Short mmCIF file of C-alpha atoms in Angstrom, two decimals:
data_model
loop_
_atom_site.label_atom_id
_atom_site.label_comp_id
_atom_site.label_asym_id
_atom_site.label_seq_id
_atom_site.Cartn_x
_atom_site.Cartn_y
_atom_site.Cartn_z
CA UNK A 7 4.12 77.15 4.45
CA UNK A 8 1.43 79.56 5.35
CA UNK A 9 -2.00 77.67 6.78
CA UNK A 10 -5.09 79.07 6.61
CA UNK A 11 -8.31 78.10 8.25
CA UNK A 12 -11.78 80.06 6.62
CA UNK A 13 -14.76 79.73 9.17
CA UNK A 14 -18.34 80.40 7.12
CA UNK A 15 -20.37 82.82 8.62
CA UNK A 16 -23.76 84.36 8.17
CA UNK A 17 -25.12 87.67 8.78
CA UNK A 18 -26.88 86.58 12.29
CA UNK A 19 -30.25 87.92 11.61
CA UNK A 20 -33.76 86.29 12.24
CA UNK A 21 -35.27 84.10 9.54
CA UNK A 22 -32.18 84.59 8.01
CA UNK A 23 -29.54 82.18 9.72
CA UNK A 24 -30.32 78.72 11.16
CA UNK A 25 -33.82 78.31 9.56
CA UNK A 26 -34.54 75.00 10.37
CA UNK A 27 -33.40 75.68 14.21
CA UNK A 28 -35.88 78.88 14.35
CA UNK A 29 -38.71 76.88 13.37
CA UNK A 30 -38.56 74.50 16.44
CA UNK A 31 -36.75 77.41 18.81
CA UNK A 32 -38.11 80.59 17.45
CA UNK A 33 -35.94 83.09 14.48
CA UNK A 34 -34.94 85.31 16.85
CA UNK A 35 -33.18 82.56 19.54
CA UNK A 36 -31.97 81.04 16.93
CA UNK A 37 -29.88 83.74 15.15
CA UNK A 38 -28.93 84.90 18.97
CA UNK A 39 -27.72 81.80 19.89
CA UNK A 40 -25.55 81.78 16.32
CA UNK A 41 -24.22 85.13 17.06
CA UNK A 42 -22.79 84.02 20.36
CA UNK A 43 -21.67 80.34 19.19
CA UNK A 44 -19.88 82.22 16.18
CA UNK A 45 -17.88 84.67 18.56
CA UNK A 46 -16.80 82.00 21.55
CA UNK A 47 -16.07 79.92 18.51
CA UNK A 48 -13.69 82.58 16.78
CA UNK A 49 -12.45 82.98 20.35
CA UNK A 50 -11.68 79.21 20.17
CA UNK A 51 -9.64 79.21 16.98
CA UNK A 52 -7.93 81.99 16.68
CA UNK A 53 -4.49 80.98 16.15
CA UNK A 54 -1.10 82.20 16.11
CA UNK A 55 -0.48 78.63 13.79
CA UNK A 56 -2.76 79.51 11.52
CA UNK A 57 -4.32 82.31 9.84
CA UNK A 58 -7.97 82.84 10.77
CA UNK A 59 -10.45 84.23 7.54
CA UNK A 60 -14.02 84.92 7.67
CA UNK A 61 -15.88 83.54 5.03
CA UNK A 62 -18.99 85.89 5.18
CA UNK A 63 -22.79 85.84 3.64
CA UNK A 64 -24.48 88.01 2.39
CA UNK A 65 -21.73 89.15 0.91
CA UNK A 66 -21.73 92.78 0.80
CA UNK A 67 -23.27 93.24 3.72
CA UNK A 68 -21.04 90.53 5.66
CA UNK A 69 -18.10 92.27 4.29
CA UNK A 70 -18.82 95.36 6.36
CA UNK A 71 -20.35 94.20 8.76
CA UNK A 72 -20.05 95.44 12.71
CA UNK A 73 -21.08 91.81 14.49
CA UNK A 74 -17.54 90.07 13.46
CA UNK A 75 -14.70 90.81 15.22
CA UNK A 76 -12.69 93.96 12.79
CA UNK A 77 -9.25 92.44 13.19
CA UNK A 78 -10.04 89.54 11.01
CA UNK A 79 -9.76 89.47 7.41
CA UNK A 80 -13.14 88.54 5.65
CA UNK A 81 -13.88 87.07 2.45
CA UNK A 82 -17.30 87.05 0.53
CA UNK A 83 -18.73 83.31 0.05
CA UNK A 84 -20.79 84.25 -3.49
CA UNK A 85 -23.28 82.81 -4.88
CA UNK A 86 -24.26 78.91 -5.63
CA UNK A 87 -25.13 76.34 -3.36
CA UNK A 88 -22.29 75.28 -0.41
CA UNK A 89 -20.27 73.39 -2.84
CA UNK A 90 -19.66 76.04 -5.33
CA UNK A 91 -19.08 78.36 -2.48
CA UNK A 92 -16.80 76.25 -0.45
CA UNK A 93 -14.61 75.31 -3.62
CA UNK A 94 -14.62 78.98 -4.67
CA UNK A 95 -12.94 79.24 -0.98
CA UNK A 96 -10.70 76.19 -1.30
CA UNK A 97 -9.09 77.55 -4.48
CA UNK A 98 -8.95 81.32 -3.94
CA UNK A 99 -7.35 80.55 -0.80
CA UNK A 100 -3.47 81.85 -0.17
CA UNK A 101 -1.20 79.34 -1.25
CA UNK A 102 -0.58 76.29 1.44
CA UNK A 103 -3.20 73.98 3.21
CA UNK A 104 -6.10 75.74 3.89
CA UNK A 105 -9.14 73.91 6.47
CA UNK A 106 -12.79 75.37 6.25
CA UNK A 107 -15.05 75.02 8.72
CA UNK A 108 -18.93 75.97 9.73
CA UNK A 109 -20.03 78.13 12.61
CA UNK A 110 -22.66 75.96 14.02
CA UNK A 111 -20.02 73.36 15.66
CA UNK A 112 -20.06 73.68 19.42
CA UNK A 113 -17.23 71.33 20.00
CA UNK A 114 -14.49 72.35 17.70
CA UNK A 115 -11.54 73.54 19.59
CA UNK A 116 -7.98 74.16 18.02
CA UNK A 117 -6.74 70.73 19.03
CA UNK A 118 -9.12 69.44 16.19
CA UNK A 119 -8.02 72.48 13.45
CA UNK A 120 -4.25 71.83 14.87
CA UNK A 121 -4.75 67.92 14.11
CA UNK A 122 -6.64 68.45 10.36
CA UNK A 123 -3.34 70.47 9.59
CA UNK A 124 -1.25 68.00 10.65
CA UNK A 125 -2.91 65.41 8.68
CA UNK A 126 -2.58 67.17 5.38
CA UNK A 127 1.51 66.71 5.94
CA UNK A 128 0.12 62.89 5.13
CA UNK A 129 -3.05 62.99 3.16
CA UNK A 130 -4.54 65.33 -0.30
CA UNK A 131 -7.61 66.10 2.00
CA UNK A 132 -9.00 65.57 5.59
CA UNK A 133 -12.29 65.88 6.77
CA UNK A 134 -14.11 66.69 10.48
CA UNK A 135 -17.03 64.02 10.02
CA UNK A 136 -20.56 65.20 11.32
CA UNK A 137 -22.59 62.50 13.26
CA UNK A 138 -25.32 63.41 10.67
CA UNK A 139 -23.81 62.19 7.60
CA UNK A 140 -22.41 65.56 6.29
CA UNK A 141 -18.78 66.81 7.74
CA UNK A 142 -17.94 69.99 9.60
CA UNK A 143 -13.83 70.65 8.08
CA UNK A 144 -12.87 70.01 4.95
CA UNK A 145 -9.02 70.46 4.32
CA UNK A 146 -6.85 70.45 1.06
CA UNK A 147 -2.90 70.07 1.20
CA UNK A 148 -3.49 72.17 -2.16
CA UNK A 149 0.23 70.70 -3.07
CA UNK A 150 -1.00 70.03 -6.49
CA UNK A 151 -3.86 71.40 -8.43
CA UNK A 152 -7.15 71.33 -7.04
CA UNK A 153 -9.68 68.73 -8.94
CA UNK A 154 -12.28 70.00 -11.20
CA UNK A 155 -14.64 67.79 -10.18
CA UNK A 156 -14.70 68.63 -6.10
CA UNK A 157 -17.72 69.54 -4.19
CA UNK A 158 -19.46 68.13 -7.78
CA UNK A 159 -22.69 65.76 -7.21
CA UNK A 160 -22.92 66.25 -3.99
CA UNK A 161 -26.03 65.62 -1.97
CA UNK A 162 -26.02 68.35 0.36
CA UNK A 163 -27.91 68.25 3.92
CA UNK A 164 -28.14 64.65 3.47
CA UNK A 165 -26.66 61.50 5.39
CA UNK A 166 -24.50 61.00 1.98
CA UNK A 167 -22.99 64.30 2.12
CA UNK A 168 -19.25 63.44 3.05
CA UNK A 169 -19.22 60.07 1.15
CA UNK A 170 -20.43 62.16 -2.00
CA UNK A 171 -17.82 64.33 -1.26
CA UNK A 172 -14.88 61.91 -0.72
CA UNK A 173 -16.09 60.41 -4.28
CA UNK A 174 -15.70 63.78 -5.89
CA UNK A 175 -11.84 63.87 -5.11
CA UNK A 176 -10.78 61.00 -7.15
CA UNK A 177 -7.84 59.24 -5.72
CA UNK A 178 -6.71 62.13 -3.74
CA UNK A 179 -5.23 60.38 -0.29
CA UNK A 180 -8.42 61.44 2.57
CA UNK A 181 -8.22 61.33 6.19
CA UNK A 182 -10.83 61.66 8.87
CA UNK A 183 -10.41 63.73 12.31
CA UNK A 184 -13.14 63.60 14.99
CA UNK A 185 -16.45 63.23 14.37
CA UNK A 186 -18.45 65.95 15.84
CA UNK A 187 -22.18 67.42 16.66
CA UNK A 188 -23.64 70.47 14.19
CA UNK A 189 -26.42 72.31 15.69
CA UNK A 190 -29.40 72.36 12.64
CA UNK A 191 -32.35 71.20 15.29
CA UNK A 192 -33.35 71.73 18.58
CA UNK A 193 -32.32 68.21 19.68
CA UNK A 194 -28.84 68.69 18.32
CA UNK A 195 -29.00 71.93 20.70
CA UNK A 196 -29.71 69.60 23.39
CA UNK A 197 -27.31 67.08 22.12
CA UNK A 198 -24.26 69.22 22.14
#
C-alpha cells in the first residue's frame, strides 16, 4: 500500500513566513533561516519508502514556485485555517496512510516518519507531539473513512492543540511518536 508523507510549506518570504520568529529575529532571518531548514529538511525525508508531497502556500504562487526542489510533486494547501487545510490534505491524499508534517521541525529525521508509518499498521492515527502543546505529524491509516468531525474545535497555537485534536477523532485507535521542538520563537531557535 502506497504511503505518502505531505510536508507544509510556505513561500519563504519576509513578513510572510515565521511571523512571530521575525519579530524577535528580524523578517528577513527569519524567512532565510526557513528556506534553509525547509531544504536540509526535504533532504532529510526524502524517501524511497514513502512518497514525498509538498503541501505549498500561497497556493498559486507555491505551485510554481523556483525555491522547492522541481522533482517533487506539490499540492496547494487552500484556504481556511490549519485544520481545514490539513484535513483537505488528509483526505485528498492517494489512497493508503498518509503522515503530514510542518517545516519548522529541526529534529525530524526519517527514523521518526519511518516509525509514524509503522504505527498506523496498529493504530487509526498517530501523532509527533510538540513540547508546546500542539504536535508536529499527524498520520491517518485512512483504512476506513475519514471522520467528519477531524481537525473540528480545535484550539490552534495553543497548549490544547493535540488533545483537541485527539478528541476530534472519536474512538479512532491514536498513538504517539517522539515528542519534538518547533521553531515559532527565538528561544525555541536556541532550544533546538
Amino acid at each position: 500500500m502506497r504511503r505518502t508523507l505531505i510536508v507544509m510549506v510556505k513561500e519563504p518570504r519576509p513578513g510572510r513566513v515565521k511571523t512571530r520568529l521575525g519579530r524577535e529575529i528580524g523578517m528577513v532571518p527569519a524567512a532565510w533561516w526557513f528556506r534553509h531548514q525547509t531544504a536540509r529538511l526535504l533532504r532529510e525525508v526524502d524517501d524511497p519508502r514513502w512518497t514525498l508531497s509538498l503541501a505549498v502556500s500561497p497556493d498559486r504562487a507555491g505551485l510554481s514556485s523556483r525555491v522547492w526542489p522541481a522533482h517533487l510533486p506539490r499540492i496547494p494547501q487552500g484556504r481556511g485555517d490549519l485544520g481545514d487545510r490539513m484535513g483537505r490534505l488528509l483526505r485528498g491524499a492517494p489512497p493508503g496512510p498518509v503522515c503530514i508534517v510542518g517545516a519548522d521541525i529541526p529534529g525530524i529525521r526519517r527514523h521518526h516518519v519511518a516509525r509514524a508509518f509503522g504505527m498506523l499498521g496498529r493504530h487509526d492515527a498517530v501523532f509527533g507531539p510538540a513540547h508546546d502543546g500542539g504536535y508536529w505529524l499527524v498520520g491517518l491509516k485512512r483504512s476506513g473513512r475519514v471522520p467528519a468531525t477531524l481537525l473540528r474545535g480545535v484550539h490552534w497555537s495553543s497548549a490544547t492543540a493535540l488533545d483537541d485534536t485527539i478528541r476530534s477523532l472519536g474512538d479512532l485507535r491514536v498513538g504517539r511518536i517522539d515528542t519534538l521542538r518547533d521553531v515559532d520563537t527565538a528561544a525555541d531557535l536556541r532550544a533546538r
